[in-house]
Short mmCIF file of C-alpha atoms and ligand atoms in Angstrom, two decimals:
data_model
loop_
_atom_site.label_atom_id
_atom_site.label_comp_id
_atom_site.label_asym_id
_atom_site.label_seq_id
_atom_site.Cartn_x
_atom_site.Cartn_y
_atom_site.Cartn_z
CA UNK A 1 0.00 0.00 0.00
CA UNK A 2 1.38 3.68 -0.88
CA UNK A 3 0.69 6.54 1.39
CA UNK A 4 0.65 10.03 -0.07
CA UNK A 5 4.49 10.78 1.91
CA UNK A 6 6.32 8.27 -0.40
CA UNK A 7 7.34 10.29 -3.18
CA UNK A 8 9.20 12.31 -0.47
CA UNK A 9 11.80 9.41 -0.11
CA UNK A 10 13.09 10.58 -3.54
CA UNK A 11 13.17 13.96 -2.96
CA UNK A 12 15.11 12.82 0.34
CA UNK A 13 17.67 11.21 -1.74
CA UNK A 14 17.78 13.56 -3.75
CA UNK A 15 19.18 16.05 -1.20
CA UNK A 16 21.31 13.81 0.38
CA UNK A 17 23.24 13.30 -2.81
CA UNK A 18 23.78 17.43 -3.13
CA UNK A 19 24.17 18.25 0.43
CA UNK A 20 27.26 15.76 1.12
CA UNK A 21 29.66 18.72 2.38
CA UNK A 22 29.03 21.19 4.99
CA UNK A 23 26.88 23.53 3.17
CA UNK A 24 23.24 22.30 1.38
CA UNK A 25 23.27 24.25 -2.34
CA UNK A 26 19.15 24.58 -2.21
CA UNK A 27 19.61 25.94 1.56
CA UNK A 28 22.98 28.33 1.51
CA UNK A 29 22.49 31.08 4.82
CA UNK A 30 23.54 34.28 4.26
CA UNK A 31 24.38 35.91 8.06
CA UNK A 32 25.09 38.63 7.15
CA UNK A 33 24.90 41.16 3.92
CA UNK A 34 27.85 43.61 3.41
CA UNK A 35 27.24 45.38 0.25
CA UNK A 36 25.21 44.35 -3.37
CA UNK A 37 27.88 42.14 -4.00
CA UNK A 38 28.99 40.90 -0.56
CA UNK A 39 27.68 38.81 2.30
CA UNK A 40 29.32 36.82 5.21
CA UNK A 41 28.65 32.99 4.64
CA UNK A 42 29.20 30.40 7.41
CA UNK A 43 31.76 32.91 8.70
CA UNK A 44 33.29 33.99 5.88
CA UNK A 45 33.58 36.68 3.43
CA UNK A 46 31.90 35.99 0.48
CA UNK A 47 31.89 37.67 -2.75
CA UNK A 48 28.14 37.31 -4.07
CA UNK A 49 28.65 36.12 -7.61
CA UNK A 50 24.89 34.13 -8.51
CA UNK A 51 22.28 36.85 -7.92
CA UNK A 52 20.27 38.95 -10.07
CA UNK A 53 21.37 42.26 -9.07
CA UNK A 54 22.26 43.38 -12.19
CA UNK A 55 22.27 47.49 -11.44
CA UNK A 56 23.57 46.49 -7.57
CA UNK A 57 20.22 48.65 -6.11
CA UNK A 58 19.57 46.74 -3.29
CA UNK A 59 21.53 49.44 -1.27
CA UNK A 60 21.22 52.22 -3.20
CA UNK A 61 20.35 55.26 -0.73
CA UNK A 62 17.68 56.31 -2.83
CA UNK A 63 15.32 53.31 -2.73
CA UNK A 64 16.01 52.64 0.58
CA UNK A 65 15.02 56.07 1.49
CA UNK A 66 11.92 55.92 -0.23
CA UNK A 67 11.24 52.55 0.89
CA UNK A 68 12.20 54.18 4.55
CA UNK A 69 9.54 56.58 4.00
CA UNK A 70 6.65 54.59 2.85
CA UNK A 71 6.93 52.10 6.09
CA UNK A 72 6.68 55.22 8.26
CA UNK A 73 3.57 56.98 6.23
CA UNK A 74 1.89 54.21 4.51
CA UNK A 75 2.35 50.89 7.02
CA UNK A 76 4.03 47.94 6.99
CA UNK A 77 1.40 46.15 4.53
CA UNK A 78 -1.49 46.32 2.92
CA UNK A 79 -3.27 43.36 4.62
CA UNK A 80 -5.24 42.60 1.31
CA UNK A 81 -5.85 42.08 -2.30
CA UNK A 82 -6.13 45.34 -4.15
CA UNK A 83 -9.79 44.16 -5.56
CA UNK A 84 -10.83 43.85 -1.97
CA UNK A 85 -9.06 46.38 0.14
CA UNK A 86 -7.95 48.82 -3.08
CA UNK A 87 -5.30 49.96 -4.81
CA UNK A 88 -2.92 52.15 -3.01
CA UNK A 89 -2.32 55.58 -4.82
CA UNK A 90 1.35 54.35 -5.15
CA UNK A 91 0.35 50.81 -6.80
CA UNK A 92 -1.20 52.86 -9.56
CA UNK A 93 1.47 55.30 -9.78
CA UNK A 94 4.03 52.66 -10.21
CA UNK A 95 1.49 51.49 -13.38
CA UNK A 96 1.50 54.64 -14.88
CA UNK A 97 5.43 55.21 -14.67
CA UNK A 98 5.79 51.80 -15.86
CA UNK A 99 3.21 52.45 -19.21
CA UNK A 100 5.35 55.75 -19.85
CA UNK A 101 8.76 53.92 -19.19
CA UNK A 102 7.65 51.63 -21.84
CA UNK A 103 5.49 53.91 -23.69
CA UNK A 104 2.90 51.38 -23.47
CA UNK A 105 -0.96 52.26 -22.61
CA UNK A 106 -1.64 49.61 -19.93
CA UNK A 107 0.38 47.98 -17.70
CA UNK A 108 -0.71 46.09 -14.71
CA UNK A 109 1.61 45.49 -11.39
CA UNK A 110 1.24 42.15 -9.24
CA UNK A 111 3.22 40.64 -6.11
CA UNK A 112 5.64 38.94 -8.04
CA UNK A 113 7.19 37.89 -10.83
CA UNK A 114 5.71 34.34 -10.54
CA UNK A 115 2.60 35.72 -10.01
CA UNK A 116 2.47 38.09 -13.04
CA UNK A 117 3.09 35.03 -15.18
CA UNK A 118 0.17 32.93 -13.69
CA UNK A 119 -1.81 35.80 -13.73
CA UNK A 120 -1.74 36.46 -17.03
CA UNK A 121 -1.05 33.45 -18.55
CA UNK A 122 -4.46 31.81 -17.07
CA UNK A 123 -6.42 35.03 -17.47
CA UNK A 124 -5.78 35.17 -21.50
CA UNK A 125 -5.59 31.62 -21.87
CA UNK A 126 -8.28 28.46 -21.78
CA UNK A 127 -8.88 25.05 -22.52
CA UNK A 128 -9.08 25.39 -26.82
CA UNK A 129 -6.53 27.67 -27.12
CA UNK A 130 -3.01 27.00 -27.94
CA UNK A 131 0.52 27.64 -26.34
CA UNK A 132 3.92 27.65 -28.50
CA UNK A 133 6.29 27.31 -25.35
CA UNK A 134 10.13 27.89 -25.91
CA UNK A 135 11.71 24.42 -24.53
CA UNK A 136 13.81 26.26 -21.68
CA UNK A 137 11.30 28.56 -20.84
CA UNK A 138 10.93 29.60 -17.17
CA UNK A 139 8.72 27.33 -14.75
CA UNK A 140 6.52 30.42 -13.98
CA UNK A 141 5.72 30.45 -17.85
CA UNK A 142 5.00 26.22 -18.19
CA UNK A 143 2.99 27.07 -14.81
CA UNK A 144 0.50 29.56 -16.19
CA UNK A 145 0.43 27.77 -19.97
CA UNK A 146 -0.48 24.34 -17.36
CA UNK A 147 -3.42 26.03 -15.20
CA UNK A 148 -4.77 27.42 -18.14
CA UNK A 149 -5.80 24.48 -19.02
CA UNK A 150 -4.67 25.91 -23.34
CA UNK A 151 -2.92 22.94 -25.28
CA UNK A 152 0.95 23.50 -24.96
CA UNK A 153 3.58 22.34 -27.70
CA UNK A 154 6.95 23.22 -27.07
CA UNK A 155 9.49 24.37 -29.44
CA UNK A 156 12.86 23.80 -29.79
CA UNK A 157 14.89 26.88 -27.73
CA UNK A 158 15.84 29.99 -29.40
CA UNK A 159 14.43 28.11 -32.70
CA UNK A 160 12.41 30.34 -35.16
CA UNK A 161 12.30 27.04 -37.82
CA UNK A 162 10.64 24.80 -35.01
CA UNK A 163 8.05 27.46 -33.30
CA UNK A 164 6.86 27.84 -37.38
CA UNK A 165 6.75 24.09 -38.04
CA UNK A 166 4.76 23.48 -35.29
CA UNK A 167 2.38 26.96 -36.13
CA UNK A 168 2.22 25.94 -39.72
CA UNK A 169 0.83 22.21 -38.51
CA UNK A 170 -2.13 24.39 -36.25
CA UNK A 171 -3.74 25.77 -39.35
CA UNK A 172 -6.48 27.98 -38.51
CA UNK A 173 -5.80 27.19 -34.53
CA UNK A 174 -2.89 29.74 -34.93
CA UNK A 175 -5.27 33.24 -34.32
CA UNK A 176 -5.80 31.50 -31.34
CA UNK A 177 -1.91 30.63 -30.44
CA UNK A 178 -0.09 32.55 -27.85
CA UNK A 179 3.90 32.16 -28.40
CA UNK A 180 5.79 32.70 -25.16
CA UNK A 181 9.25 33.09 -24.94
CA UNK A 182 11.78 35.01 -22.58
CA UNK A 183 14.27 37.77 -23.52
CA UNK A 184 17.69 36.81 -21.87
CA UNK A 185 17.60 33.36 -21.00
CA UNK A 186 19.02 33.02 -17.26
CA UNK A 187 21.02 30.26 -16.79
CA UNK A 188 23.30 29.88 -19.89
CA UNK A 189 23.23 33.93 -20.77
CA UNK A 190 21.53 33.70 -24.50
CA UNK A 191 19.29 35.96 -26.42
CA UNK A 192 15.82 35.18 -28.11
CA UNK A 193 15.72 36.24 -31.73
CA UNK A 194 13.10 38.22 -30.78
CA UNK A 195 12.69 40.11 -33.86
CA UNK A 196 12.35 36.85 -35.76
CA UNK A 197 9.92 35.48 -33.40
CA UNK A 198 7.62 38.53 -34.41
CA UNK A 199 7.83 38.40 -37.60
CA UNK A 200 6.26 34.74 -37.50
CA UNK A 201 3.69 35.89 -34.82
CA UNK A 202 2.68 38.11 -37.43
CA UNK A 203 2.62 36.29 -40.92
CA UNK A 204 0.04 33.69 -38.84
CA UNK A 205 -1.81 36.29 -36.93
CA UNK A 206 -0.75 34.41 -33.17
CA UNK A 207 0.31 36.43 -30.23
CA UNK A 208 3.27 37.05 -28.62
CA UNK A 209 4.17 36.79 -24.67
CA UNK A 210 7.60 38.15 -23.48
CA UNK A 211 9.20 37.42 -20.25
CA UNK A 212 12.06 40.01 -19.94
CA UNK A 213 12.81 39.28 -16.08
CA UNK A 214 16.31 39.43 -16.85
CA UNK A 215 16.35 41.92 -19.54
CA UNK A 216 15.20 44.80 -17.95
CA UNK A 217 17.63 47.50 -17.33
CA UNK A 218 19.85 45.46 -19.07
CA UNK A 219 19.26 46.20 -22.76
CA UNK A 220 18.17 48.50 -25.00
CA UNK A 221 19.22 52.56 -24.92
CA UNK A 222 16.77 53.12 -22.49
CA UNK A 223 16.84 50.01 -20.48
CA UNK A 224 13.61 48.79 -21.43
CA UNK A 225 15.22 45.05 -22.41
CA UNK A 226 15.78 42.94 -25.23
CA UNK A 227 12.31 44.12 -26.72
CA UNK A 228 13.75 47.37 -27.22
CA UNK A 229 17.68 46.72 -28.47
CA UNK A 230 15.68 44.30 -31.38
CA UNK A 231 12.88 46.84 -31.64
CA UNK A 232 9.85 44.93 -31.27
CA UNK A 233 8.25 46.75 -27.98
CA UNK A 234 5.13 47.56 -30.26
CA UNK A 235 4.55 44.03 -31.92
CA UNK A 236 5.01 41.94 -28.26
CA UNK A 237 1.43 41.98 -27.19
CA UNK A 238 2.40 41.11 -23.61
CA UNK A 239 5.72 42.63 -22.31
CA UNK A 240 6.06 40.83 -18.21
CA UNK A 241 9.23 41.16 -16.13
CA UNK A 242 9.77 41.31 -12.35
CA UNK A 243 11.12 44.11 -9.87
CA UNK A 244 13.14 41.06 -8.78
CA UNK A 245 16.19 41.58 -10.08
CA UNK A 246 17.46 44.71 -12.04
CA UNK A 247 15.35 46.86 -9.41
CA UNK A 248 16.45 45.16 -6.53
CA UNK A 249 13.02 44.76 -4.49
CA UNK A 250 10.23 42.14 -5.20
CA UNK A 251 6.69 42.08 -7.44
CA UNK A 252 6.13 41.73 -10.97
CA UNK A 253 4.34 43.68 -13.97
CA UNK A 254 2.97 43.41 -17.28
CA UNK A 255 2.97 46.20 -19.92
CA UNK A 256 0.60 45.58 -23.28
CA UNK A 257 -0.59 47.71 -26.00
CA UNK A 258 -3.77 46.11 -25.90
CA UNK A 259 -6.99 47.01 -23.67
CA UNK A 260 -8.03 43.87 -22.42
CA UNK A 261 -4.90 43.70 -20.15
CA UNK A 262 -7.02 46.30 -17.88
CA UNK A 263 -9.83 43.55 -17.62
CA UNK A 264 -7.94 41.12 -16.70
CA UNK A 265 -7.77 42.79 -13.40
CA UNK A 266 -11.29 41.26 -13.06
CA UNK A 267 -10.36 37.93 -14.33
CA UNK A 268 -6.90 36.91 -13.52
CA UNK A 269 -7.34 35.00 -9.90
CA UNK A 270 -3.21 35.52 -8.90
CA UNK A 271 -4.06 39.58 -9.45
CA UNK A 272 -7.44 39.18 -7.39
CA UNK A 273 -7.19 36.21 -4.68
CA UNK A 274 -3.40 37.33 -3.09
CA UNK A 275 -2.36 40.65 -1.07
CA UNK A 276 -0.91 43.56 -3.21
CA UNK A 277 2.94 44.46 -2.62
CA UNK A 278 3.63 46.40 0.60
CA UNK A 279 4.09 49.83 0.12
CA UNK A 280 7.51 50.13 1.32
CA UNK A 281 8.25 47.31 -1.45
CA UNK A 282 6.54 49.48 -4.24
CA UNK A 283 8.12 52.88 -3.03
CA UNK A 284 11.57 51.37 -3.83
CA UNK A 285 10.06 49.44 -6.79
CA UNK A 286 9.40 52.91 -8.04
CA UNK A 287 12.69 54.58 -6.87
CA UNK A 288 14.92 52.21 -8.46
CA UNK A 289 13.02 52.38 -11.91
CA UNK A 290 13.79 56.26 -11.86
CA UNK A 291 17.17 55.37 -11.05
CA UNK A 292 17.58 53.18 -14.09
CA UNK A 293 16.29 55.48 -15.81
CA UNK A 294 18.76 58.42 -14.81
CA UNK A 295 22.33 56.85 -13.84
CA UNK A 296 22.66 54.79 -17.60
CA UNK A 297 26.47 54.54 -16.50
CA UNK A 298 24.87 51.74 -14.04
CA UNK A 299 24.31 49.88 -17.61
CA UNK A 300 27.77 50.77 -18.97
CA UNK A 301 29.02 49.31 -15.69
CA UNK A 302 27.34 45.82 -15.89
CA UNK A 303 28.31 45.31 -19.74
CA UNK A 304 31.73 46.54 -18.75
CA UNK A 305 31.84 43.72 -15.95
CA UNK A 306 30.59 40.98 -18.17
CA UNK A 307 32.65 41.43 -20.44
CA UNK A 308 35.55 41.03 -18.26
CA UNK A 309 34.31 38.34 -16.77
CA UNK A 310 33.13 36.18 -20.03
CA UNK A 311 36.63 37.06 -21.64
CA UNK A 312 38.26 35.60 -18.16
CA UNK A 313 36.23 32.35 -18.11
CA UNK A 314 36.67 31.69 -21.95
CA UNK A 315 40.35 32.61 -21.50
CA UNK A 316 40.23 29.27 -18.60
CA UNK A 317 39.23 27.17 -21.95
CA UNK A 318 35.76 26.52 -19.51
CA UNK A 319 32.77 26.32 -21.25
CA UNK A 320 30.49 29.56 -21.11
CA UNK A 321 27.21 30.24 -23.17
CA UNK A 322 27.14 31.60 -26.70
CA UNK A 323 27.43 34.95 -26.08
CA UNK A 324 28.49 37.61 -23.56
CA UNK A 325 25.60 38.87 -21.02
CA UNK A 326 25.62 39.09 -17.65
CA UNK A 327 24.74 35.87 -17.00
CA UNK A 328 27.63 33.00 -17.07
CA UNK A 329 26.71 29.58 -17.17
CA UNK A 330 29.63 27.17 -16.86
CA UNK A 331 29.28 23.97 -17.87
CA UNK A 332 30.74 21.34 -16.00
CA UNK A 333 31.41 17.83 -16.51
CA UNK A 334 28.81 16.31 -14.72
CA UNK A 335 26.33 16.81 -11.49
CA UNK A 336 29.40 15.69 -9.26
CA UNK A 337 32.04 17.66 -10.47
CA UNK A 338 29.10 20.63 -10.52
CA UNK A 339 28.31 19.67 -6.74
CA UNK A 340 32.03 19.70 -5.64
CA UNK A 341 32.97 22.63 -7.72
CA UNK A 342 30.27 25.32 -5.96
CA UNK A 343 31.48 23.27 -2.58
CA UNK A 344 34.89 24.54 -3.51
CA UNK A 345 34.70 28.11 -4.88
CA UNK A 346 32.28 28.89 -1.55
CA UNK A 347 35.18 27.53 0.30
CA UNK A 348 37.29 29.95 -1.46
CA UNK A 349 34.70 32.84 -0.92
CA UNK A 350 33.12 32.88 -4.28
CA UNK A 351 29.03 31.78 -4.37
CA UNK A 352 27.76 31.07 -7.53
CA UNK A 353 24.52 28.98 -8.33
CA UNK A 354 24.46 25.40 -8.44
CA UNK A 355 22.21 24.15 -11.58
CA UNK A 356 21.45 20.68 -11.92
CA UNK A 357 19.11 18.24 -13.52
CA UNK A 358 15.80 19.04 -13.59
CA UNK A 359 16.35 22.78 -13.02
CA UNK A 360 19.18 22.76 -15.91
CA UNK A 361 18.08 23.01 -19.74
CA UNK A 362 19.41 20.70 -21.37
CA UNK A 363 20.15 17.97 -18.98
CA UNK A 364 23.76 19.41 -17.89
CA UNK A 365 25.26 20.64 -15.00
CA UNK A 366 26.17 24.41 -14.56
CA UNK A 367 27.66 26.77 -12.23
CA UNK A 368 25.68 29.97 -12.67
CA UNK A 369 27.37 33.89 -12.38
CA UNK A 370 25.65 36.54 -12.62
CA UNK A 371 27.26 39.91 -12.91
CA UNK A 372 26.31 43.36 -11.02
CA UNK A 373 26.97 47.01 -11.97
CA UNK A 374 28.73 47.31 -8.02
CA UNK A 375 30.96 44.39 -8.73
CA UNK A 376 34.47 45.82 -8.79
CA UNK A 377 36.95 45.01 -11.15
CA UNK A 378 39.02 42.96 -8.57
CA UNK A 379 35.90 41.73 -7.23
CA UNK A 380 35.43 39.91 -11.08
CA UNK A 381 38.78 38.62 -11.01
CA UNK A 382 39.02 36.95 -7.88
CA UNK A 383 35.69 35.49 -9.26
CA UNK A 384 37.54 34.27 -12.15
CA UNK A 385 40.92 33.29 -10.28
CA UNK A 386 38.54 30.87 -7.81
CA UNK A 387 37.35 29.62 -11.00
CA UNK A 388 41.01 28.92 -12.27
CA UNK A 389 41.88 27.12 -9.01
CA UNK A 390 38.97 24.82 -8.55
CA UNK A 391 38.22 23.64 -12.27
CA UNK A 392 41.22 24.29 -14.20
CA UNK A 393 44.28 24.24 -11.56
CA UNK A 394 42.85 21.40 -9.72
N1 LIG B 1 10.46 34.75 -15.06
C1 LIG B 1 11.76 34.42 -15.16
C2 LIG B 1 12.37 34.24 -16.50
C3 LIG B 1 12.53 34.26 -14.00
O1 LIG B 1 13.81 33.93 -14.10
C4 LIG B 1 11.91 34.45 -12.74
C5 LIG B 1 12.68 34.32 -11.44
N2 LIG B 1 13.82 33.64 -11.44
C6 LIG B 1 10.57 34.77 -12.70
C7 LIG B 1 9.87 34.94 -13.87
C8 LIG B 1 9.85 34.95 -11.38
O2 LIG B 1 10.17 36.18 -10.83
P1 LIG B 1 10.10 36.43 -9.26
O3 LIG B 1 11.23 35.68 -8.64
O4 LIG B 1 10.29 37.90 -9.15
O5 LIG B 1 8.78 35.97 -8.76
#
């Protein structure tokens, strides 16, 4: 007889084979945070090299002034769901800057990231319809195509032949095909031929969905992402992203240039059934986008950083994604020498992120950097020195 508990035993195992060493990968403690880039872990100093902090905000006086502010004036929380308790004047404000950052007419904030995919994803979407998925796409996206309850097909990644094979064989089910794909793919570092992906949208009259969580910020002369350095931000017809990660704080958004985004509000149940961001969370949401949008030598930074780094890792002969962005994926041989690899370069005060089967794309094993505009120069290549002495050195 099974009980409901058993498929914990593999998870269990699971574990057990990544923990080994002192410190658990899925459960690393950070005691105590010195700067963007730098936290103490298990007692040591640690240079932060695997989070999303691409403009280094999290400290920036600005945002946590404002944020500062809004705890004092407007509460720690908003103890509801905007439908139920309404919207904050500052919830609305931050859709309204985020429209005319994009110079979009709607846009629509929610709690997070994750959320702003679910929440749109099963608001436009229902059993009938159809989903082109990109193969590596993020779970957030698969999640929202899956409680939608819309057929999904997935496509091979980054593939413009394979997302039009599989349109062509819809026929007339293609007006009511959504294509979702992200901008800057996260754990490798590659770009979506975006522009190419439009173009197809359009010859079969489909729609497009764009996650640019870690775009934002990042490209484009304004910042606005990948939609805007391949100048498509008019033919997406959903732009999401989160606050998550250029803009330091938490929540997530969608910008459109269609109306029916504003009804979703009534439809999508992750908008209507959760609490709305704190206040303090959506004055530095709001702080950070202004300073993105002033301080562009941020962006110069980051590019500037990854470009250091990518040339360092390449120059180590280790294998790095496609392209340089600042995200570094390096390959390893295999889960083990992955899982004693991160062991290693945290010994030797470097964290990256471990990425391993299922989490990883294609069935490998990575070790994941991801670069910030307040990395320092030395900062990157003691980053790429702890590389040299744990895989190549050895
Ligand atoms: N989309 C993508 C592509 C992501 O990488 C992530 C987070 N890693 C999300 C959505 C979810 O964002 P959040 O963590 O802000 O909820």
């Amino acid at each position: 007889m099974t009980t409901l508990f058993d498929k914990f035993s593999a998870v269990m195992d699971e574990r057990q084979a990544l923990t080994g060493a002192a410190t658990d990968p899925t459960n690393v403690v950070v005691d105590k945070m010195v700067s963007a880039t730098e936290g103490v872990i298990a007692g040591r100093a640690t240079i932060l090299a695997g989070t999303n902090n691409y403009l280094g905000l999290t400290f920036e006086p600005s945002c946590v002034a404002a944020g500062q502010h809004a705890l004092a004036n407007e509460g720690t929380g908003t103890t509801g769901s905007r439908m139920a308790n309404g919207n904050y004047h500052s919830h609305k404000a931050l859709e309204r800057e985020l429209a005319e950052f994009y110079d979009l007419p709607h846009a629509m904030v929610f709690s997070t990231g994750y959320g702003a995919n679910l929440g749109i994803l099963t608001a436009l979407l229902q059993p009938g319809d159809c989903v082109l998925l990109d193969a590596d796409a993020h779970a957030s996206l698969y999640d929202g195509c899956k409680m939608s309850g819309a057929d999904i097909y997935r496509f091979k990644h980054n593939d413009p032949d394979s997302l039009e094979a599989r349109l062509r064989r819809l026929g007339d089910r293609a007006t009511r095909t959504l294509i979702v794909v992200e901008g800057l793919y996260s754990i490798i570092g590659d770009c979506a031929p975006l522009q190419k992906f439009a173009e197809i949208k359009r010859r079969y009259g489909a729609y497009l969905l764009i996650d640019e969580a870690h775009s934002l910020g990042i490209y484009g002369d304004n910042g606005r992402g990948l939609v805007e350095a391949q100048g498509i931000t008019e033919e997406a017809d959903f732009i999401v992203g989160t606050f998550s990660k250029s803009l330091g704080s938490t929540g997530g958004f969608c910008v459109s240039q269609h109306e029916i985004l504003s009804l979703m509000r009534y439809t999508s149940r992750p908008f209507i059934f959760t609490a709305s961001a704190c206040p303090s969370v959506i004055a530095t949401t709001r702080a950070a986008l202004q300073v993105m949008r002033d301080r562009t030598e941020l962006r110069t930074q980051l590019w500037k950083n990854a470009h250091q780094l990518y040339a360092g890792l390449q120059g180590l002969g280790l294998s790095t994604g496609p392209e340089v962005s600042p995200v570094v994926g390096v390959r390893c041989a295999d889960q083990e020498q992955a899982i004693n690899a991160w062991h290693r370069l945290l010994a030797a005060g470097v964290y990256t992120n471990l990425i391993v089967p299922p989490a990883s794309p294609d069935g490998s094993s990575l070790l994941r950097c991801s670069m910030s505009a307040a990395h320092t120069s030395a900062q990157v290549d003691a980053i790429i020195a702890a590389f040299e002495a744990v895989l190549v050195t050895n």
